[in-house]
Coordinates of C-alpha atoms in Angstrom, one line a residue:
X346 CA 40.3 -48.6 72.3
X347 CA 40.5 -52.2 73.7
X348 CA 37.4 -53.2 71.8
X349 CA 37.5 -51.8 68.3
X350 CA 38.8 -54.5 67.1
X351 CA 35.3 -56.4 67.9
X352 CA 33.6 -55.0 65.1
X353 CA 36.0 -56.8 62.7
X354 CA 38.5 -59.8 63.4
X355 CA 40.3 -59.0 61.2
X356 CA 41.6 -55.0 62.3
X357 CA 44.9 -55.6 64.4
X358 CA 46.8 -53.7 66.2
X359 CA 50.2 -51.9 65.2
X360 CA 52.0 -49.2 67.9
X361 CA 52.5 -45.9 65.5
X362 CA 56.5 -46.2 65.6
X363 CA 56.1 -49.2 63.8
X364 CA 53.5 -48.5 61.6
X365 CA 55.2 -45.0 60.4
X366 CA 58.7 -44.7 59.3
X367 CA 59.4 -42.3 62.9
X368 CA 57.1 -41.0 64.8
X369 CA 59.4 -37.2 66.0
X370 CA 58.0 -33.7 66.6
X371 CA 59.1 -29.9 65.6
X372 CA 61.7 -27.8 67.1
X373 CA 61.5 -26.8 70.5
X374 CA 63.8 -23.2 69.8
X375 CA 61.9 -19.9 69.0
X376 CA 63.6 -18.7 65.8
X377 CA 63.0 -14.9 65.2
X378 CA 60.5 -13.9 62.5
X379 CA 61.8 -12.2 59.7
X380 CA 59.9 -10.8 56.6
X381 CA 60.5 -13.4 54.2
X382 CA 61.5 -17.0 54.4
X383 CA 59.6 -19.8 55.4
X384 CA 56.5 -20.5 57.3
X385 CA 57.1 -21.7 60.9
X386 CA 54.2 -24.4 61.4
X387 CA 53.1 -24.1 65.3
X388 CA 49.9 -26.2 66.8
X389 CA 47.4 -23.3 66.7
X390 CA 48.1 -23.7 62.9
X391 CA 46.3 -26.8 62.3
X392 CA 42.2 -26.6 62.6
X393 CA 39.7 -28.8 60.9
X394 CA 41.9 -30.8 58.7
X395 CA 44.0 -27.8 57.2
X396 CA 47.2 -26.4 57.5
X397 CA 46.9 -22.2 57.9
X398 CA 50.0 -21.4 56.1
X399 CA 49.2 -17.9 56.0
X400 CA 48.7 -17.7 59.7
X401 CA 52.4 -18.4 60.1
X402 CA 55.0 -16.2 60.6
X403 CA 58.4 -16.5 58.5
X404 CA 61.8 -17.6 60.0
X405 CA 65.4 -17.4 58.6
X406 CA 66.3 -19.7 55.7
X407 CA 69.1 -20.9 58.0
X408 CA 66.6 -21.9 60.5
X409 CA 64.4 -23.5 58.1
X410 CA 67.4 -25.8 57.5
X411 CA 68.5 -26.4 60.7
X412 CA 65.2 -27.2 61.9
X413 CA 64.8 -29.5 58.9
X414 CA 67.6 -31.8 60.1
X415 CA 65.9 -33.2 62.9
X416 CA 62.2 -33.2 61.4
X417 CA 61.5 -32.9 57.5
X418 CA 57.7 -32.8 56.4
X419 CA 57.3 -35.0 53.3
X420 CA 54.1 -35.3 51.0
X421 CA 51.8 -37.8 52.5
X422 CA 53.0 -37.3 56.5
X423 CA 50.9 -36.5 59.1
X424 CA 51.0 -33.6 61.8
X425 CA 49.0 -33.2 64.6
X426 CA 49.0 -30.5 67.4
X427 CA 50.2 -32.1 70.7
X428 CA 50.5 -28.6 72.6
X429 CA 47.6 -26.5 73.7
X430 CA 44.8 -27.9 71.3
X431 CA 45.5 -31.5 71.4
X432 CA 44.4 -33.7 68.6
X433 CA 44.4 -31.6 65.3
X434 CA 45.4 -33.4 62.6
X435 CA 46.3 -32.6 58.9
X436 CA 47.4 -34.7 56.4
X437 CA 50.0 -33.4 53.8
X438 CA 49.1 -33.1 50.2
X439 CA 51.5 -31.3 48.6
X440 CA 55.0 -31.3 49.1
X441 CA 55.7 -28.7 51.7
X442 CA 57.9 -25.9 52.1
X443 CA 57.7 -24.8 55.6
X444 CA 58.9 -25.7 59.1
X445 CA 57.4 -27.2 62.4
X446 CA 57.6 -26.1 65.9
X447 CA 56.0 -28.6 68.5
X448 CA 54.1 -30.2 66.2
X449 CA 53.9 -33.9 66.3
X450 CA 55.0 -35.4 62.8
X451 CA 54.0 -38.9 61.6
X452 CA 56.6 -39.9 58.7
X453 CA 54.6 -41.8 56.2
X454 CA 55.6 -44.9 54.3
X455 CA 53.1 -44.1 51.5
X456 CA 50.6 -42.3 50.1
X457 CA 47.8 -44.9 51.2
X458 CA 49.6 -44.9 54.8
X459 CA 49.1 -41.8 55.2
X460 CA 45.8 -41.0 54.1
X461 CA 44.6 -44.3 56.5
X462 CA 46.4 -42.4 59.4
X463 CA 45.0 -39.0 59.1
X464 CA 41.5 -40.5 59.4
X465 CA 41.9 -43.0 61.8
X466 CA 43.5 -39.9 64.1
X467 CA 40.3 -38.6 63.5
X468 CA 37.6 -41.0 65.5
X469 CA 37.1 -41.0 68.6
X470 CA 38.9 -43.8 69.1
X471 CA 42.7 -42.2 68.7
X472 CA 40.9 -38.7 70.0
X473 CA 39.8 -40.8 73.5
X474 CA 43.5 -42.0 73.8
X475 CA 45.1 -38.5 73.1
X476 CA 43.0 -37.1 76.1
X477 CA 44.1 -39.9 78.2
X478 CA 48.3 -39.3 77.3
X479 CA 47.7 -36.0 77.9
X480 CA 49.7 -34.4 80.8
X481 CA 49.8 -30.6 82.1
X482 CA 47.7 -28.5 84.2
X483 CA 47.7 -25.2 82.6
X484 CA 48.8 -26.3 79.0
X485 CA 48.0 -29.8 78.3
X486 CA 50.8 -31.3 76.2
X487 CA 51.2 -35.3 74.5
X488 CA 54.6 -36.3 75.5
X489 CA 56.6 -37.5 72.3
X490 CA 57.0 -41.0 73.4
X491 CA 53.2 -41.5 73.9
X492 CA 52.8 -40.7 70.4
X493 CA 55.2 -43.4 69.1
X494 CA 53.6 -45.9 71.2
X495 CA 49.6 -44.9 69.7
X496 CA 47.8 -47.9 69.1
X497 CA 47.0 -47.7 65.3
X498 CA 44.3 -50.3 63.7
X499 CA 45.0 -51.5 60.6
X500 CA 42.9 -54.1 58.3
X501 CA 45.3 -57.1 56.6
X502 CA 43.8 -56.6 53.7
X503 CA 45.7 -53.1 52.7
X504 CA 43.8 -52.8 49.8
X505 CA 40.5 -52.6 51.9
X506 CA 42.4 -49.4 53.6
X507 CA 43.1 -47.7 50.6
X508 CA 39.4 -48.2 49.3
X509 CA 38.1 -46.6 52.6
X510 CA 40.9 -43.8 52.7
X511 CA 39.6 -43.1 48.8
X512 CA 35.7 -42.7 50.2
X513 CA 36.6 -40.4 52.6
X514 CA 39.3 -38.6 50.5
X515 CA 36.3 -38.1 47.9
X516 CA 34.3 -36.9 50.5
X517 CA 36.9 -34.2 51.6
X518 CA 37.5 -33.4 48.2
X519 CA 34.0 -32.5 47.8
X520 CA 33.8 -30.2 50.8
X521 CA 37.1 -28.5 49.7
X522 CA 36.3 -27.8 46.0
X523 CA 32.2 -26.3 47.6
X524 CA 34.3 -24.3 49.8
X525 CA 36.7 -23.1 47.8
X526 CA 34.6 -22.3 45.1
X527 CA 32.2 -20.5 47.8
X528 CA 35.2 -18.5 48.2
X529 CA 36.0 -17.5 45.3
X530 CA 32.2 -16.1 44.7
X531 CA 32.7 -13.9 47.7
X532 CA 36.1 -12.6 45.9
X533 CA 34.1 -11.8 43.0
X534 CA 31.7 -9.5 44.7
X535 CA 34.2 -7.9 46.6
X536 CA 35.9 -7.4 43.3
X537 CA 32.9 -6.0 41.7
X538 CA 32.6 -3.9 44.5
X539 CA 35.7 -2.3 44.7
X540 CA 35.3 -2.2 40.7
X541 CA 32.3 -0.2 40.9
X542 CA 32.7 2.1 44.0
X543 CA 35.9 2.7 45.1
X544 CA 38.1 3.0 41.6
X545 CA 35.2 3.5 39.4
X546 CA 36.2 1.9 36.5
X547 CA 33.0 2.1 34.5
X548 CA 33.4 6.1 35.0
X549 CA 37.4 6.1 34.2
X550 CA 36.9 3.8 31.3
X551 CA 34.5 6.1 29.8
X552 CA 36.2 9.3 30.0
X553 CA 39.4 7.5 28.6
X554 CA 37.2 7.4 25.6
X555 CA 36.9 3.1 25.5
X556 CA 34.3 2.0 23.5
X557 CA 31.1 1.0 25.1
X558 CA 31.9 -2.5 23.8
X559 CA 35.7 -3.1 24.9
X560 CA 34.4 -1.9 28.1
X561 CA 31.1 -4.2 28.5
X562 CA 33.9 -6.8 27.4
X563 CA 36.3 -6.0 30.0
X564 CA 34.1 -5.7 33.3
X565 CA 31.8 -8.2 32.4
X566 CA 28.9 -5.2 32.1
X567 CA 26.0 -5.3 30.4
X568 CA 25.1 -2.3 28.2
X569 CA 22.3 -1.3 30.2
X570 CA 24.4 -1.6 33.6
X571 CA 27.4 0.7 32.0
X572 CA 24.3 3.5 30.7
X573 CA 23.7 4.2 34.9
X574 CA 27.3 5.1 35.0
X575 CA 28.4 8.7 34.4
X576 CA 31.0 9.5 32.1
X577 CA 33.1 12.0 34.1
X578 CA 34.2 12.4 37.9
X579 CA 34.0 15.9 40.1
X580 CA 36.3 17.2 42.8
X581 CA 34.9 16.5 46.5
X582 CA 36.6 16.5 50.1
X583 CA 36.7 12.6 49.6
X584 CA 38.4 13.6 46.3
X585 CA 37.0 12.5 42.7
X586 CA 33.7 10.5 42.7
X587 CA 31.5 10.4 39.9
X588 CA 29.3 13.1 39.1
X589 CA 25.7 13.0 40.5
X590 CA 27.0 10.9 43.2
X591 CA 26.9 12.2 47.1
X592 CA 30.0 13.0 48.6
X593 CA 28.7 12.2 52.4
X594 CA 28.6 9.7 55.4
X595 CA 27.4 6.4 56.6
X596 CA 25.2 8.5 58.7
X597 CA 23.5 9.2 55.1
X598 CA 22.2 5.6 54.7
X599 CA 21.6 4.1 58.5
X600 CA 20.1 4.5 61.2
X601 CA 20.6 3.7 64.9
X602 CA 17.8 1.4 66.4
X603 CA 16.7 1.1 70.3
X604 CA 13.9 -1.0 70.6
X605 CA 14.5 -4.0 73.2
X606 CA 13.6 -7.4 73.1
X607 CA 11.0 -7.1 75.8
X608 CA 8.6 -10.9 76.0
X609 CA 9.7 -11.9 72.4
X610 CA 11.7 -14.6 72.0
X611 CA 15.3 -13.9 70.6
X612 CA 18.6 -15.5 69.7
X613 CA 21.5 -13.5 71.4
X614 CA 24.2 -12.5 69.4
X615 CA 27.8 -11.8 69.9
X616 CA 29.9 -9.6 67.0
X617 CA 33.3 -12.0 66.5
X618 CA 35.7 -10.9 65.0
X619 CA 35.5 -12.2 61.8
X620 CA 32.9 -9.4 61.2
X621 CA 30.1 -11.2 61.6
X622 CA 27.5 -11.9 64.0
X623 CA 27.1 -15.2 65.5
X624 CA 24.7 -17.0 67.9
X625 CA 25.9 -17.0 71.1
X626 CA 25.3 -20.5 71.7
X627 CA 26.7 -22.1 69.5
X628 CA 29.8 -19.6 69.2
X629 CA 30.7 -20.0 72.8
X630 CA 31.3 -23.0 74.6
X631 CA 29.4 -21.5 78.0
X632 CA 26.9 -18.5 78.7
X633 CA 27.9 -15.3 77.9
X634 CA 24.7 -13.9 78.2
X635 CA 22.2 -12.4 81.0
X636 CA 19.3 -15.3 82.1
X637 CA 16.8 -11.9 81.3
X638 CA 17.1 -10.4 78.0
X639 CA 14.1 -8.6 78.2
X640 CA 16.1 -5.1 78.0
X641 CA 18.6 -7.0 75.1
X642 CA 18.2 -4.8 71.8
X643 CA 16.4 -6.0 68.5
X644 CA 18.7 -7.3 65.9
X645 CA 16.7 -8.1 63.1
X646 CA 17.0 -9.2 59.4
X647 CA 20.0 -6.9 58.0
X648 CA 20.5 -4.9 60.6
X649 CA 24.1 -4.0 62.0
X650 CA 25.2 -4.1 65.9
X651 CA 28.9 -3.6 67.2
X652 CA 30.1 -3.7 70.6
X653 CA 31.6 -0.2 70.5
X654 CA 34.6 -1.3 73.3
X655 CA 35.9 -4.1 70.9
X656 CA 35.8 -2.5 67.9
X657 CA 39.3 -2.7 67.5
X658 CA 38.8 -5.8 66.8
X659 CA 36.8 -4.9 63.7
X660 CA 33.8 -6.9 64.9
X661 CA 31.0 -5.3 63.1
X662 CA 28.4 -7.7 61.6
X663 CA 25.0 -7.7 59.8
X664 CA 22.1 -10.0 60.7
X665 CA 21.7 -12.3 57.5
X666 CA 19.1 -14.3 58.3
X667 CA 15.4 -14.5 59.0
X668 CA 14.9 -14.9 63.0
X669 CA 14.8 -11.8 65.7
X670 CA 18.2 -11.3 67.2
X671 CA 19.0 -9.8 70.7
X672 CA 22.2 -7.6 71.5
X673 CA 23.5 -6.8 74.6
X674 CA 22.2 -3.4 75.8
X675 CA 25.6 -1.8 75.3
X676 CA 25.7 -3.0 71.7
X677 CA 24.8 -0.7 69.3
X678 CA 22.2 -1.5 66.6
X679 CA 21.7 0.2 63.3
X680 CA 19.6 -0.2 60.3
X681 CA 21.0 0.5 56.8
X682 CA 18.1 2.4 54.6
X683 CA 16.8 0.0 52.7
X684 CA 18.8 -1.3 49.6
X685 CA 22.0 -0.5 50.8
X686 CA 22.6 -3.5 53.1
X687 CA 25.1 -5.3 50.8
X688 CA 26.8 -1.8 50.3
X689 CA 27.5 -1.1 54.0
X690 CA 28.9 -4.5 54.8
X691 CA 31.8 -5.2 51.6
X692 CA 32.4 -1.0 52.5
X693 CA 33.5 -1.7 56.5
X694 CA 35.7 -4.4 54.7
X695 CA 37.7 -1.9 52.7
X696 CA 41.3 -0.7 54.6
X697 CA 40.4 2.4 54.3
X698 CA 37.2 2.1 56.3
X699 CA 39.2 0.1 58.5
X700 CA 41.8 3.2 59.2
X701 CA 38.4 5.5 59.5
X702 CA 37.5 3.5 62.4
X703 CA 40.8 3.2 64.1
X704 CA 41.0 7.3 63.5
X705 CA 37.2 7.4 65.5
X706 CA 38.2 5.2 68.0
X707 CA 38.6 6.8 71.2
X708 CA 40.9 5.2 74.3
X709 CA 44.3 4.6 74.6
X710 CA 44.0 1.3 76.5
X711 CA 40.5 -0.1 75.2
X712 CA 39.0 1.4 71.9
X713 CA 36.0 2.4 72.2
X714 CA 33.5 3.8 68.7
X715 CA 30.5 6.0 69.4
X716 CA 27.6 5.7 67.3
X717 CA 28.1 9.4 66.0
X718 CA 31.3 8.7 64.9
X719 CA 30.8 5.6 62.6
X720 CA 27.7 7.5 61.0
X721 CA 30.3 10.4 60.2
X722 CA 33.1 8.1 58.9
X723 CA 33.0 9.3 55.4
X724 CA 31.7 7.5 52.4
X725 CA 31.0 8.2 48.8
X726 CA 27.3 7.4 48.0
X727 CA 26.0 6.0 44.7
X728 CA 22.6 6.5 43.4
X729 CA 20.2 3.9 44.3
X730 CA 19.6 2.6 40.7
X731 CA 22.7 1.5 40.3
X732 CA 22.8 -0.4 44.3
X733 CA 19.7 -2.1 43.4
X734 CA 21.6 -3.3 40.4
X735 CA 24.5 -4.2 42.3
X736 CA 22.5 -5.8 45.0
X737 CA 20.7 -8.2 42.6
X738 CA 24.0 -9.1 41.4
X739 CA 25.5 -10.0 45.2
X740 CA 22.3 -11.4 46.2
X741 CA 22.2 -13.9 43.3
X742 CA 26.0 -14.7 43.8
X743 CA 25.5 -14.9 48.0
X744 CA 22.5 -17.5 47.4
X745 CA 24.9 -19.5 45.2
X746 CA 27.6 -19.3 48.3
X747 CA 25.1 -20.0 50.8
X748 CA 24.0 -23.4 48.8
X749 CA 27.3 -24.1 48.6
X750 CA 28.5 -23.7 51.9
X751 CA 25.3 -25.7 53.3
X752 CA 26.4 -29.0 50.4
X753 CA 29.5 -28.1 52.9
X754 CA 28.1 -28.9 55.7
X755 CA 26.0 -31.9 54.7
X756 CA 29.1 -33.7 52.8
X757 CA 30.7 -33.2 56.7
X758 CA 28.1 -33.8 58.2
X759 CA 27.9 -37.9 56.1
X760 CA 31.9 -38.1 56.6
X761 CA 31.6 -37.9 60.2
X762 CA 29.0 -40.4 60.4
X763 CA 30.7 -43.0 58.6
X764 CA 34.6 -42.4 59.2
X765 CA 33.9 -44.4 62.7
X766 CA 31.9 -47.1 61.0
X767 CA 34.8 -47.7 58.0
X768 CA 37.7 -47.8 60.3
X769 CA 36.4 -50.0 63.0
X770 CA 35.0 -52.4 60.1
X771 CA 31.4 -51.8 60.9
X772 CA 31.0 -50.7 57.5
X773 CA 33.1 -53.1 55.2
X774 CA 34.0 -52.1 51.7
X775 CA 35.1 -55.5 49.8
X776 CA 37.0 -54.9 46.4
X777 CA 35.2 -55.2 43.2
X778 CA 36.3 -59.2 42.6
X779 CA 35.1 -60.0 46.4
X780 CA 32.1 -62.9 46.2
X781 CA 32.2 -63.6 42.6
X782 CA 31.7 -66.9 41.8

């Protein structure tokens, strides 16, 4: 910290009670949850830069108030966790309606003072001295006074800040806008989805007599998509589905696979539970994996695996990309037939599948999901015309996500590298009149 100020003569040093308005912290109280009311911000809330509102539970309106009193969140303040995770930081966009619970709150004096705070939190610098303040064996905490007294760098020249704040704010904005419109794609093809096979529009709209074109119009079909739609539905023990389609299992389109890894070389995987599956090393922060993975089984391209004892967890995932995967031997591995890929994966999203699992889940204390009892969870089973169709579709969409996502990661990937060099002055940024003559 001592030698940041190196890079530039003129960065100073200011202690964070004086550069803020206060420097305080959220309520130490537990206030029960209720229904509705407003959204009890905790540390664990706050993870790369955002604040997981819907992650929060709900307190009182009284509480909200009381806790209010002592430390109101304005636009343009600061939090950052100080219990458990230290060091998270997010920075307050919008004027905020919800409450904070050992969170440590830096009270802005502007817009500009904020935005410089919340990225100069963010180096290594301020990240280095959190992890020196830090006390506690089994839950590290930063005491409250150690916040106030931070070192924050500043530049004299405030205008200098607010140029480099605006860089990295364009930078952010970037990233957000990628992923939220990433997002929404995904949304789209789970609407399209649940559109197509599980309320059957096309088929209802048709036997309500709609007009080819009002309908085309209204589900964003072409006419040749709505033709490979029927135009009436049929009893069945999974109730109406549209005629010509198969009332049956997942057990109708996958297949369990067994075949190991053996001398190959493989990535292991783990299923987390955001139903995916993920590379175990770069998921984990240590080896959760056998040295020998000869007897591992083969996860490749778009197949499925599960670890049937944490299924209650709903950690189900497909392998989406092209490299040879290994599961651990009590995993279990299946192949969708082929076509129906997409089809399997947005259908184990559904509640309803969901509930199908828990009802197939066996054990009181740890759930546990045989192979034979996912393939008989029920499922209604469109003809393959109209997948392929749909596939295209979600393929086309999921490449526009992926591209996305990756512009994500690159835009990061630049912010990272030069949020150091801005705010230790390594990197100046003079204002437009600076040098002329």
């Amino acid at each position: 910290m001592s030698n940041l100020s190196k890079n530039s003569p003129e960065l100073k040093c200011v202690k964070a009670k004086d550069y803020c308005l206060s420097v305080r912290d959220g309520t130490h109280d537990s206030p029960k949850p209720v229904d509705i009311g407003f959204p009890l911000v905790t540390s664990k809330h706050l993870k790369s830069g955002q604040i997981e509102i819907n992650a929060c539970y709900q307190v009182a309106e009284d509480d909200y108030y009381e806790i209010v009193k002592r430390s109101k969140v304005n636009q343009w303040d600061v939090l950052i966790s100080m219990i458990g995770t230290i060091g998270e930081v997010a920075l307050v966009k919008n004027e905020p309606h919800f409450a904070i619970k050992n969170v440590g709150l830096f009270k802005s004096r502007s817009e500009a003072d904020g935005k410089w705070l919340y990225y100069y939190l963010r180096t290594d610098f301020a990240q280095n001295y959190l992890r020196e303040i830090s006390r506690g064996t089994t839950q590290q905490y930063v005491p409250l006074g150690s916040l106030r007294e931070m070192p924050i760098y500043v530049f004299d020249d405030k205008s200098e800040m607010s140029r480099i704040a605006n860089i990295l704010g364009t930078l952010d904005d970037k990233i957000e806008n990628n992923r939220k419109t990433a997002k929404t794609l995904e949304a789209m093809a789970q609407a399209i989805f649940q559109s197509w096979f599980v309320d059957f529009d096309p088929v209802r709209a048709k036997m309500a007599g709609e007009s080819p074109e009002s309908i085309c119009k209204r589900l964003k079909l072409t006419p040749e998509i709505l033709d490979l739609f029927p135009n009436r539905l049929v009893d069945s023990e999974l109730g109406e589905i549209p005629e010509g389609w198969v009332d049956g299992s997942l057990g109708n389109i996958c297949s369990r696979r067994s075949a190991r890894i053996g001398n190959r070389d493989a990535k292991v995987l783990s299923a987390v539970t955001e139903g995916r599956l993920a590379i175990s090393d770069d998921y984990f922060t240590k080896r959760v994996y056998s040295k020998d993975i000869k007897n591992y089984l083969a996860v490749e391209w778009y197949d499925f695996a599960y670890n049937p004892s944490r299924i209650n967890i709903g950690s189900i995932g497909m392998l989406e990309s092209h490299f040879l995967g290994a599961a651990s031997p009590v995993y279990v591995v299946f192949r969708p037939v082929e076509g129906y890929q997409q089809f399997i994966k947005l259908y184990l999203r559904l509640a309803t599948t969901k509930q199908w699992i828990a009802n197939f889940s066996s054990g009181s204390v740890r759930q546990s999901l045989s192979y034979d009892d996912f393939a008989a969870i029920p499922s209604v089973i469109p003809p393959k015309v109209i997948i392929d169709v749909f596939s295209s579709i979600h393929d086309f969409m999921k490449h526009s996500t992926d591209s996305l996502y990756e512009c994500a990661i690159k835009t990061s990937g630049l912010r990272d590298a030069i949020l150091p060099k801005l705010i230790s002055g390594e990197i100046r940024v003079p204002g437009l009149d600076d040098g002329a003559g």
